[in-house]
Tab-separated table of C-alpha atoms and ligand atoms in Angstrom:
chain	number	residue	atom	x	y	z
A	1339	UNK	CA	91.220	148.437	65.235
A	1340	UNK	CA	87.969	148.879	63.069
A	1341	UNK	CA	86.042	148.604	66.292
A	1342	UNK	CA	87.686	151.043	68.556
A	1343	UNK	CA	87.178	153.336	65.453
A	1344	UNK	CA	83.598	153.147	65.828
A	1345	UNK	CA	83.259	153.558	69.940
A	1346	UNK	CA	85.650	156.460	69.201
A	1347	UNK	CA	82.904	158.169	66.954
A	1348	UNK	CA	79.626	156.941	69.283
A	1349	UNK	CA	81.699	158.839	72.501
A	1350	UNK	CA	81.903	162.193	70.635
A	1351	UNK	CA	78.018	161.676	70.430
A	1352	UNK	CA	77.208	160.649	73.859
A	1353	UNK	CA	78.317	162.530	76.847
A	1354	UNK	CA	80.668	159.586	78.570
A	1355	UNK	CA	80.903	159.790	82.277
A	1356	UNK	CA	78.288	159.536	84.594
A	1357	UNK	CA	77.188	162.968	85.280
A	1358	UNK	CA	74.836	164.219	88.349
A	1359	UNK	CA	72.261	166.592	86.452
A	1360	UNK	CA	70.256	168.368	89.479
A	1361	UNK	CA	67.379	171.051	87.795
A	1362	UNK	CA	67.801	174.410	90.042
A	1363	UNK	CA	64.935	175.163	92.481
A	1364	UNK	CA	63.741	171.147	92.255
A	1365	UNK	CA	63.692	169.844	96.332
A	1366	UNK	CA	64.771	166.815	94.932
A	1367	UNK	CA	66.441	166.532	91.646
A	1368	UNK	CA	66.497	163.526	89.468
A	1369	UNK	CA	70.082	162.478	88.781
A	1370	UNK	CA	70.343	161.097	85.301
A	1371	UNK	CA	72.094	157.607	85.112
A	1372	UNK	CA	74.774	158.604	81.884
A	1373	UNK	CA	76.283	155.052	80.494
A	1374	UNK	CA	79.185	154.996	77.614
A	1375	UNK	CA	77.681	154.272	74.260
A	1376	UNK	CA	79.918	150.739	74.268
A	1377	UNK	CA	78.559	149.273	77.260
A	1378	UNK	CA	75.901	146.879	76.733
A	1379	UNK	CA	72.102	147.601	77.857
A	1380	UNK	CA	70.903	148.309	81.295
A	1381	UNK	CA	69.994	145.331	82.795
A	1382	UNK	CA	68.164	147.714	86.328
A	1383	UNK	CA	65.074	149.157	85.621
A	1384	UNK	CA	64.928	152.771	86.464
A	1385	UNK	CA	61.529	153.528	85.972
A	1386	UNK	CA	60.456	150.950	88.900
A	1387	UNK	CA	63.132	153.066	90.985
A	1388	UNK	CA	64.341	156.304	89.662
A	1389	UNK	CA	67.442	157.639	90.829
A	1390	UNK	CA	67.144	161.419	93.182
A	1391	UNK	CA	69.485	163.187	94.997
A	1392	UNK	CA	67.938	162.622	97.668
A	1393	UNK	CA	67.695	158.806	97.243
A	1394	UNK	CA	71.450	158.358	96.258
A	1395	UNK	CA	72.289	160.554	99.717
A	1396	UNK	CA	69.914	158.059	101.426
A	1397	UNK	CA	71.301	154.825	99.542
A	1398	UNK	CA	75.039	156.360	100.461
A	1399	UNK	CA	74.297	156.886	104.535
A	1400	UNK	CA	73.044	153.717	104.577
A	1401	UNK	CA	75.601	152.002	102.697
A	1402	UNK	CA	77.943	153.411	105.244
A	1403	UNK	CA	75.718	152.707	108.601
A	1404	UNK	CA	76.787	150.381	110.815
A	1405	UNK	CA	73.453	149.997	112.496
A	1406	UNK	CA	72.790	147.776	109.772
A	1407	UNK	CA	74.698	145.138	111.437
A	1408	UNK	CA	74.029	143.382	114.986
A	1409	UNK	CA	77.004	145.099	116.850
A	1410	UNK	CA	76.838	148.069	115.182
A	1411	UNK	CA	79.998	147.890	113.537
A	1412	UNK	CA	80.182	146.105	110.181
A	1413	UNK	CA	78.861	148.628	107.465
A	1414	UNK	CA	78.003	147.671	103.611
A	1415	UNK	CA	81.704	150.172	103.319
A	1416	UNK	CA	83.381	147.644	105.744
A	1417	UNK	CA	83.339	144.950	103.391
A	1418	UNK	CA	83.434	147.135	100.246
A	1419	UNK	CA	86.175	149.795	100.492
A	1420	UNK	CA	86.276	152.238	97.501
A	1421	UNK	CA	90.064	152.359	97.513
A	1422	UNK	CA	89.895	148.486	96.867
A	1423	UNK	CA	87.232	148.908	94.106
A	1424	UNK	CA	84.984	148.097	96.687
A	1425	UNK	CA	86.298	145.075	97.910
A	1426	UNK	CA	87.697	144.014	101.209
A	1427	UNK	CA	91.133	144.823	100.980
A	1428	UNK	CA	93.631	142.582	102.108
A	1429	UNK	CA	91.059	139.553	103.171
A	1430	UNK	CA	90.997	136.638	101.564
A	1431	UNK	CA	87.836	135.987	102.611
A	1432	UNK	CA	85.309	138.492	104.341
A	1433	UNK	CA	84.419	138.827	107.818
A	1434	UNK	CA	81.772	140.446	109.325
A	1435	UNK	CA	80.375	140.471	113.146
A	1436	UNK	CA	82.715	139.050	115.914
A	1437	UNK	CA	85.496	138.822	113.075
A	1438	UNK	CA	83.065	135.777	111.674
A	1439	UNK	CA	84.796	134.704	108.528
A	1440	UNK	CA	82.695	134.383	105.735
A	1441	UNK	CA	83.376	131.472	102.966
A	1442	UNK	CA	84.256	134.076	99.846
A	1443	UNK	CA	86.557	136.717	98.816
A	1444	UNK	CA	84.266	140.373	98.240
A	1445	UNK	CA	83.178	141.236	94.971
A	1446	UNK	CA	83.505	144.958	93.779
A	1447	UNK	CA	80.768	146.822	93.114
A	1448	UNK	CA	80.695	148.922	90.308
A	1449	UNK	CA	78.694	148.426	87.106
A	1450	UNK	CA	76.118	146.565	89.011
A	1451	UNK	CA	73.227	148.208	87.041
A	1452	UNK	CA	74.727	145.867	84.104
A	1453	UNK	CA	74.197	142.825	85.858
A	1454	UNK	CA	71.837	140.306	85.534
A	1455	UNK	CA	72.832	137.767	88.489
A	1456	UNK	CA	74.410	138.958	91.380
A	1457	UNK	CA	77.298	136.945	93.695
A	1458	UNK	CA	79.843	134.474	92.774
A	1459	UNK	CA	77.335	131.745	92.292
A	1460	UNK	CA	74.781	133.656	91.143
A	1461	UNK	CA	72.008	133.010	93.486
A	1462	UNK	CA	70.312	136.838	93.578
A	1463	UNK	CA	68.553	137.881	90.583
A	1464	UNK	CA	67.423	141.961	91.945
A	1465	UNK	CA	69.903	144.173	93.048
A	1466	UNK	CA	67.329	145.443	95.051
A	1467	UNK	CA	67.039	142.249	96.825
A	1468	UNK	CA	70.909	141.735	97.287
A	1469	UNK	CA	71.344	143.698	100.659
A	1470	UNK	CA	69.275	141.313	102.624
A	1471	UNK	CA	71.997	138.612	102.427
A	1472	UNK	CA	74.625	140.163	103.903
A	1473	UNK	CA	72.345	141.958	106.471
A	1474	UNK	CA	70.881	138.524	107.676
A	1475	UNK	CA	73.623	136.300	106.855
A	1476	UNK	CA	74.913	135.496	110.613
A	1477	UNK	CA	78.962	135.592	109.265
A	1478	UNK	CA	78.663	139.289	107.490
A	1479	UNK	CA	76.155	141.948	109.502
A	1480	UNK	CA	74.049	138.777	111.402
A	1481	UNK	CA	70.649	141.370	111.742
A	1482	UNK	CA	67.006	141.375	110.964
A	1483	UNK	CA	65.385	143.701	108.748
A	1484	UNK	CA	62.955	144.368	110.929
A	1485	UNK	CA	65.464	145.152	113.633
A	1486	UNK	CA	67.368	147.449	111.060
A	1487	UNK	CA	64.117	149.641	110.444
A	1488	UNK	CA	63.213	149.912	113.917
A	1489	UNK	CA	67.410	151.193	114.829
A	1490	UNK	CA	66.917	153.698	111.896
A	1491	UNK	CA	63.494	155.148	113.211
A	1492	UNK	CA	64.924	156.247	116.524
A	1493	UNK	CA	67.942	157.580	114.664
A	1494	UNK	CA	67.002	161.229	114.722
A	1495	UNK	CA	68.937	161.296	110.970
A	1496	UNK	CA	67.027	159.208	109.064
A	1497	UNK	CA	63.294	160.122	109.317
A	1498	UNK	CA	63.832	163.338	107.424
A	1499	UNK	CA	66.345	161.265	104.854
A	1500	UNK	CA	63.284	159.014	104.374
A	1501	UNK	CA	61.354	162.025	104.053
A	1502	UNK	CA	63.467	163.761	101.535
A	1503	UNK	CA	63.889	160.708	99.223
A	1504	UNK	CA	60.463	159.372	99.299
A	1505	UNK	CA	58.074	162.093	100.165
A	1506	UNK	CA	57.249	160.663	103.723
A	1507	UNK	CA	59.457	159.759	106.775
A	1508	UNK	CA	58.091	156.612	106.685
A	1509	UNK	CA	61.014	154.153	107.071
A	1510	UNK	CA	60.263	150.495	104.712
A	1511	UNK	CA	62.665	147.400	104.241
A	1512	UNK	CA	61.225	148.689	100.384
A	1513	UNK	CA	62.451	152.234	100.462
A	1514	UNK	CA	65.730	150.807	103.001
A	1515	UNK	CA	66.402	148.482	99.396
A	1516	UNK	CA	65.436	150.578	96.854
A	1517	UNK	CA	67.810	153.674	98.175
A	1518	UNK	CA	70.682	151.497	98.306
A	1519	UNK	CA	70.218	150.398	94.530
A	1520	UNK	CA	70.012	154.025	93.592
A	1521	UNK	CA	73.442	154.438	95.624
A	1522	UNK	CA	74.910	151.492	93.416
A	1523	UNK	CA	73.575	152.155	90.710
A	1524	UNK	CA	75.100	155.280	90.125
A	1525	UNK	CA	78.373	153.692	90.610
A	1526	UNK	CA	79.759	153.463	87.204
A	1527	UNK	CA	83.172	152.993	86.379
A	1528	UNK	CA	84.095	153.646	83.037
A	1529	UNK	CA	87.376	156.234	83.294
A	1530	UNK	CA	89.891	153.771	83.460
A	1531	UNK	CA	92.907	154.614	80.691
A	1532	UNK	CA	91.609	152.003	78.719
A	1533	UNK	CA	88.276	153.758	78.467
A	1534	UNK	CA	90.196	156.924	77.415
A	1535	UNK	CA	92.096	155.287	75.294
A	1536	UNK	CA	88.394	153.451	73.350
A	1537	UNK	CA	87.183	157.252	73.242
A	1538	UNK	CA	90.502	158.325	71.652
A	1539	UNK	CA	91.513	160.822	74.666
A	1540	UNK	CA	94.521	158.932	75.219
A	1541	UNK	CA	97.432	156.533	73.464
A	1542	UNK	CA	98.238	153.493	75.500
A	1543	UNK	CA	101.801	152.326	75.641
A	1544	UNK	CA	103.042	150.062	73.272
A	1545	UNK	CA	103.743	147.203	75.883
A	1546	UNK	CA	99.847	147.714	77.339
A	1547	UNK	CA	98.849	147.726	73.653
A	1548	UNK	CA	100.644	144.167	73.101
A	1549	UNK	CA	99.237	142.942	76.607
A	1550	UNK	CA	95.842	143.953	74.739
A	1551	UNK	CA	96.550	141.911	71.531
A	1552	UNK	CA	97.509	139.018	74.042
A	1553	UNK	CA	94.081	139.145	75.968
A	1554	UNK	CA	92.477	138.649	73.129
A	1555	UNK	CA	94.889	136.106	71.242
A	1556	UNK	CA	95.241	133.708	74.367
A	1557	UNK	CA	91.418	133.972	74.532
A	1558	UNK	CA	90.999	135.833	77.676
A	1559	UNK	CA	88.431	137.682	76.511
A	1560	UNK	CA	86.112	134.772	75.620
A	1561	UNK	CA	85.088	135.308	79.087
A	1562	UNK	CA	86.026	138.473	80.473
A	1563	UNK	CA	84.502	139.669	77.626
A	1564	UNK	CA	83.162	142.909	76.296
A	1565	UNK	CA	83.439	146.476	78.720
A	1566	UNK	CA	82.496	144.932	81.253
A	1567	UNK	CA	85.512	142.252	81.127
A	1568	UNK	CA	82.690	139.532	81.937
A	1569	UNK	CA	80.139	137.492	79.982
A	1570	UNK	CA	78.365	136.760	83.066
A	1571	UNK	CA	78.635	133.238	82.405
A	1572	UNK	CA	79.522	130.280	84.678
A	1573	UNK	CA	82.756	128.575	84.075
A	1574	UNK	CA	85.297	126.065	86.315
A	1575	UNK	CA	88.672	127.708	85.700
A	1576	UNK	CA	90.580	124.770	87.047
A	1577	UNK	CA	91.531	126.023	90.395
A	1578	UNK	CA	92.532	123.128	92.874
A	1579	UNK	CA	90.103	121.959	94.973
A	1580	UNK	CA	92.552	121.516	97.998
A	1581	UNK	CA	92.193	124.493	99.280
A	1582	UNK	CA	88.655	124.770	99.148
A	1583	UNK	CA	85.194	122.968	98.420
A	1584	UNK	CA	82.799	125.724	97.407
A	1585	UNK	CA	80.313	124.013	94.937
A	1586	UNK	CA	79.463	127.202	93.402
A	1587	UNK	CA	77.065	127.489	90.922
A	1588	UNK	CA	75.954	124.369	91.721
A	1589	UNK	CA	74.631	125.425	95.326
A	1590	UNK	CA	72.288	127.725	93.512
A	1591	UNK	CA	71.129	125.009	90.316
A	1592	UNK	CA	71.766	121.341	92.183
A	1593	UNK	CA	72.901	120.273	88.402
A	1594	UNK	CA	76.367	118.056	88.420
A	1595	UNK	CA	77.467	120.228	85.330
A	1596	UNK	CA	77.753	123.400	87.440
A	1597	UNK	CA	80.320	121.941	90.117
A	1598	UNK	CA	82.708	124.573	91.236
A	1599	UNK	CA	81.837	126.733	88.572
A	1600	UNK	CA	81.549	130.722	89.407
A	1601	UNK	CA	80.381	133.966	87.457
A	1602	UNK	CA	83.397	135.512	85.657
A	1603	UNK	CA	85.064	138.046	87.572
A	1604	UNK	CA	84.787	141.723	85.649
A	1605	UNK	CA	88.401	142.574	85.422
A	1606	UNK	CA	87.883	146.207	85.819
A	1607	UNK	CA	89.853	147.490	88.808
A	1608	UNK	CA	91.343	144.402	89.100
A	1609	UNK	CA	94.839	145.379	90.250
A	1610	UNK	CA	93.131	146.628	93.191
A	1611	UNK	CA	91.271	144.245	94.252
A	1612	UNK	CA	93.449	141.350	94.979
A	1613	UNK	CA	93.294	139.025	96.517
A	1614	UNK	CA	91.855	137.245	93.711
A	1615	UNK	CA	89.381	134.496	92.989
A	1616	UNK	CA	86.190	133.394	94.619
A	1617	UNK	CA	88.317	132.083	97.568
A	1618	UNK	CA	91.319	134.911	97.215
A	1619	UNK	CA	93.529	132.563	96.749
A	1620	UNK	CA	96.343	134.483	94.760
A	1621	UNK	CA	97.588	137.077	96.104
A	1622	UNK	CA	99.041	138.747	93.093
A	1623	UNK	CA	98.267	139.107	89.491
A	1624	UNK	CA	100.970	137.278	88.627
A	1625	UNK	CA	99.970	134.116	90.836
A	1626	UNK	CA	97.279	134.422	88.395
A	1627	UNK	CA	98.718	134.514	85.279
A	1628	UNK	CA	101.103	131.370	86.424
A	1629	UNK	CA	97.596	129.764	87.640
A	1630	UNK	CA	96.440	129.712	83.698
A	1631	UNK	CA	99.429	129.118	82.566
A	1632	UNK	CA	100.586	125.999	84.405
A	1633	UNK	CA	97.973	126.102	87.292
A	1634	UNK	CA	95.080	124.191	86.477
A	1635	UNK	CA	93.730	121.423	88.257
A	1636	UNK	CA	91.651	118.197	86.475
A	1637	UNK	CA	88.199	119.199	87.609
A	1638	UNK	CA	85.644	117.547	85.701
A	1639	UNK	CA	83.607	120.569	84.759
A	1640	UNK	CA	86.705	122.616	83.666
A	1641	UNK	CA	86.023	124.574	81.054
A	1642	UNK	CA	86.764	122.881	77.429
A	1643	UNK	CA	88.762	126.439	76.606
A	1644	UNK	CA	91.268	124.985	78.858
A	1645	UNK	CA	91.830	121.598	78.059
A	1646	UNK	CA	94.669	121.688	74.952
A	1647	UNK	CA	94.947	118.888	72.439
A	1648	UNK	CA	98.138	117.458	73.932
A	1649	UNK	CA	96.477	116.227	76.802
A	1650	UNK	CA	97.865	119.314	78.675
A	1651	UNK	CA	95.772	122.334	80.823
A	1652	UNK	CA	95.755	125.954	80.563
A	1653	UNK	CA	96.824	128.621	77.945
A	1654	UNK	CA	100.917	128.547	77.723
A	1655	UNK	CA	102.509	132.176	77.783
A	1656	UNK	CA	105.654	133.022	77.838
A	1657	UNK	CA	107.285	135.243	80.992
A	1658	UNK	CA	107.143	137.719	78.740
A	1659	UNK	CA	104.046	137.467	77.308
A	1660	UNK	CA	102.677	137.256	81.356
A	1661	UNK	CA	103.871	140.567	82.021
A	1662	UNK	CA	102.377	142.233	79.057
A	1663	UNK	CA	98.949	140.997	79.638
A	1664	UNK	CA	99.226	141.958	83.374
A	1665	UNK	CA	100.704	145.762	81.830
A	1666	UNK	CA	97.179	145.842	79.725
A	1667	UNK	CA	94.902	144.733	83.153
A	1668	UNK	CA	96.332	147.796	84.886
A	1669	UNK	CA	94.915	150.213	82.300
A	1670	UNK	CA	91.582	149.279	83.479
A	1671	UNK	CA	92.373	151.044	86.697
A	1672	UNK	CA	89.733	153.949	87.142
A	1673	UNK	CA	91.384	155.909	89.375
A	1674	UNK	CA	88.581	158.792	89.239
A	1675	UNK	CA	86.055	155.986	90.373
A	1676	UNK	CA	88.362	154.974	93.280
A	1677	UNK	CA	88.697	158.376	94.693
A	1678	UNK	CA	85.403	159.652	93.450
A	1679	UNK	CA	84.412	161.547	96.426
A	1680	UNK	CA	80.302	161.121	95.785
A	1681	UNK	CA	80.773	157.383	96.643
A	1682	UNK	CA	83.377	158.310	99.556
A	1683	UNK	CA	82.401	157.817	103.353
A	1684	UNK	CA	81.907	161.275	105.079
A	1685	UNK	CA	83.527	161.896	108.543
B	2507	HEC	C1	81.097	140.853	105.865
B	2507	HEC	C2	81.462	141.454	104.603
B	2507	HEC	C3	80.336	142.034	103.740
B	2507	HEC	C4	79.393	142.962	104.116
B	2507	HEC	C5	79.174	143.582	105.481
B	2507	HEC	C6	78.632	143.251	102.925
B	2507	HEC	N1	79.113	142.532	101.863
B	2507	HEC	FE1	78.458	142.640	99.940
B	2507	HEC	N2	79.602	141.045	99.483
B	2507	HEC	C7	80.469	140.405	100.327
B	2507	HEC	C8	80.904	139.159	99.737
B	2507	HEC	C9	81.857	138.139	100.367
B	2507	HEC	C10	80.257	139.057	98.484
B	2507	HEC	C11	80.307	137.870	97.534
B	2507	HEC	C12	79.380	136.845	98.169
B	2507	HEC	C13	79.102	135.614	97.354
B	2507	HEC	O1	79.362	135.599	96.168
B	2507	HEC	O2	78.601	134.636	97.935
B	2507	HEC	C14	79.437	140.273	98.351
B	2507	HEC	C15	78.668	140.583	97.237
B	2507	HEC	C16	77.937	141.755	97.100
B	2507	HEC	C17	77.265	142.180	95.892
B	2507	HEC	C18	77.214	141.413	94.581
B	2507	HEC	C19	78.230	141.930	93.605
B	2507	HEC	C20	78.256	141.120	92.344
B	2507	HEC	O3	79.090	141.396	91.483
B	2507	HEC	O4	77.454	140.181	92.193
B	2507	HEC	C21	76.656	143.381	96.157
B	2507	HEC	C22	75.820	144.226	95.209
B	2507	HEC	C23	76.934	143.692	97.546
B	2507	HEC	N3	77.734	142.693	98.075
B	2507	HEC	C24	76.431	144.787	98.214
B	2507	HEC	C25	76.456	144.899	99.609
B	2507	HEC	C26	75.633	145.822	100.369
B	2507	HEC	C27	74.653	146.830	99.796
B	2507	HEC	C28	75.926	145.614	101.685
B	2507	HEC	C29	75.316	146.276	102.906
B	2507	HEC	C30	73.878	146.077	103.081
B	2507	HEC	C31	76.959	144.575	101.726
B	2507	HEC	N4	77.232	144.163	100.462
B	2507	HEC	C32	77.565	144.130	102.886
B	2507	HEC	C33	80.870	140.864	101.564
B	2507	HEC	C34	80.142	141.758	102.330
B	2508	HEC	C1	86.761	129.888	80.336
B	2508	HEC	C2	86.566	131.231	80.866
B	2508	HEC	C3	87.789	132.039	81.273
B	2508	HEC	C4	88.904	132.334	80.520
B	2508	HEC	C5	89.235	131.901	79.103
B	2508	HEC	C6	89.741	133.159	81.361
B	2508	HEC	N1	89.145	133.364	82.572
B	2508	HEC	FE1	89.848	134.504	84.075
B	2508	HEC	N2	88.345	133.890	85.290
B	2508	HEC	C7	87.314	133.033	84.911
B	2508	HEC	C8	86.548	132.658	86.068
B	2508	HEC	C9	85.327	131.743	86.100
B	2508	HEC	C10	87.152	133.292	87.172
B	2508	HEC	C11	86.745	133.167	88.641
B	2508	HEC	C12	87.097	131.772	89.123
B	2508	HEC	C13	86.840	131.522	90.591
B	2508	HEC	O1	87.039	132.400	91.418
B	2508	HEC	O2	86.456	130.374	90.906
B	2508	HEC	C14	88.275	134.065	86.628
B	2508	HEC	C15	89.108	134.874	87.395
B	2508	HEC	C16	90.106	135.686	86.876
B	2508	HEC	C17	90.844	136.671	87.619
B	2508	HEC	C18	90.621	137.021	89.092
B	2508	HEC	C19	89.630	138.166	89.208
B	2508	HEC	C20	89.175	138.429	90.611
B	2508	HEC	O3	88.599	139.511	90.815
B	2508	HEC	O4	89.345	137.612	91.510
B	2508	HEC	C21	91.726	137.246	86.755
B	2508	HEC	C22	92.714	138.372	87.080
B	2508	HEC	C23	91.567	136.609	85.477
B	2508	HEC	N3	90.570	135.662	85.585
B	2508	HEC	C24	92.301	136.902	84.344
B	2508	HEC	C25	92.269	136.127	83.183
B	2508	HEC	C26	93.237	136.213	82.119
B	2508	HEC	C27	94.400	137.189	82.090
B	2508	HEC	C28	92.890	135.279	81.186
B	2508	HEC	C29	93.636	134.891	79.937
B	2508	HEC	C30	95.011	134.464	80.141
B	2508	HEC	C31	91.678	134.630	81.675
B	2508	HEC	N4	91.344	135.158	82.879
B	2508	HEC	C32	90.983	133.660	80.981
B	2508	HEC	C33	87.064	132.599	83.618
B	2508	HEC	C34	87.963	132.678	82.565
């Protein structure tokens, strides 16, 4: 409790959600990038790319533009619907182009300016690089930058977007990356109940303030740890390899010690974002729970957390004890962020 006391105090200091600051008469007003006092650092630099208005707008056409796929169809939104927390809901595993099915379950964006590493593996290191994989990855958007620049240039819209962000309608695979980012960045979640309840606004219920106690006694949050419910690490949680052979993070490092290991999932949002895992493999939170519980495949590089001195896998919980946990995961449901209408598509 001595914690919470303390983010409690630093959130009557610092203004908490992220708030859109525009200074009247300015053609293009600098949005200020507001983060809750108990997240951890910035990882984005906004000084090599400072967030505008007019940037953000940009960032938020294009993350919405089909035209940045071959057919025309498949928009960065397709893949990453806000409802879902910006995943692909109700897809296992994404598809792009020609219904192409791509080899892993969406990730939600949100919080992205905390990251370090970017995909399940971990293989992108600049957020402002990130959009080039799915645009020329031939299973998501299968296009060329260069193709991509030259559709937006005859697109009567964009010149003066271009314009308006960057101070010339010049249109650059640099500006194209760096007006997405601001789009992302921007996307903060941090209203969720639970984040009400850390800057005292709001009680929790006694059974999602048990299922809180439980994270953190079952050792949950030794890797979903911290606000962001991930320590960005790499870890094998023992899921069967029968229904799938991704290597993981060893694709990305080519060292034996990183087979079938992937980032740690944030949890925030989580109960909309099923299905879950790096495969969506579960369809439900409680497929989860059961997973740790009594789930876990022998992989070699499964994490020691897991392996109990009995001989046995996984962390045993009760029925009971399932449920309570999965009652805390739902306060971390930012409904403001999934229905915040300055990340929404416009029709
Ligand atoms: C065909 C579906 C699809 C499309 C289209 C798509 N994405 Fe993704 N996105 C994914 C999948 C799947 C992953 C996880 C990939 C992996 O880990 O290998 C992902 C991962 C990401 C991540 C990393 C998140 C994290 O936590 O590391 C970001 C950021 C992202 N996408 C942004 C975009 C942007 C911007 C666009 C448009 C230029 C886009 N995506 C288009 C499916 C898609
Ligand atoms: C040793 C680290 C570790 C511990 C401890 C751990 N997890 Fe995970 N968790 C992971 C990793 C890694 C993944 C992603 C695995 C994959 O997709 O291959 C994951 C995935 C998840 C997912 C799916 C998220 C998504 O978006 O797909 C949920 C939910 C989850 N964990 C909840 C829990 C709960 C609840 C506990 C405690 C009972 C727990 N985890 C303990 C590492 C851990």
């Amino acid at each position: 409790m001595k914690k919470l006391t303390i983010f409690t105090i630093a959130s009557v200091v610092f203004a908490i959600s992220v708030s859109i600051s525009c200074k009247q008469g300015d053609i293009n007003p600098a949005i200020e990038v507001q983060v809750p006092p108990y997240f951890p650092p910035m990882v984005y630099d906004l000084q090599k790319n400072p967030v505008t208005q007019a940037g953000f707008e940009l960032g938020k056409a294009l993350f919405y533009e089909g035209q940045l796929s071959r057919d025309g169809m498949v928009s960065c939104g397709f893949c990453h619907q806000q409802s879902a927390g910006f995943t692909h809901h109700g897809h296992d595993l994404s598809h792009g182009v020609d219904d192409r099915l791509g080899k892993r379950n969406a990730l939600p964006i949100q919080n992205m300016a905390f990251l370090s590493d970017f995909m399940w593996d971990g293989g992108i290191h600049d957020l402002d690089l990130q959009p080039l994989a799915p645009i020329e990855n031939p299973v998501e958007m299968d296009e060329s930058l260069p193709n991509v620049l030259e559709k937006l240039r005859r697109n009567p819209k964009y010149p003066p977007m271009f314009q308006r962000a960057f101070g010339t309608p010049e249109i650059t695979g640099e500006r194209l990356l760096k007006a997405l980012s601001q789009f992302m960045v921007v996307m903060i979640s941090a209203n969720s109940r639970y984040d009400k309840y850390l800057r005292g606004q709001i009680q929790l219920t006694s059974d999602e303030l048990r299922g809180l106690q439980l994270f953190k006694e079952k050792g949950c949050d030794k890797c979903h740890a911290g606000a962001l419910f991930t320590d960005q690490s790499y870890r094998n949680n023992g899921l069967s390899l029968e229904f799938n052979q991704d290597l993981g993070r060893y694709e990305i490092t080519l060292n034996e010690q990183d087979k079938y290991k992937f980032r740690v999932p944030s949890l925030r949002n989580v109960e909309v974002t099923r299905p879950y895992m790096h495969d969506g493999r579960f369809r439900n939170l409680e497929m989860v729970l059961d997973h740790y519980s009594e789930g876990m495949a022998d992989i070699p590089t499964l994490d020691s957390i897991f392996r109990r001195p009995d001989g046995k896998r996984g962390i045993p919980m009760t029925a009971e004890e399932k449920r309570l946990i999965i009652a805390f995961l739902k306060t971390l449901t930012d409904e403001e962020f999934l229905t915040d209408k300055r990340f929404s598509e416009e029709h």
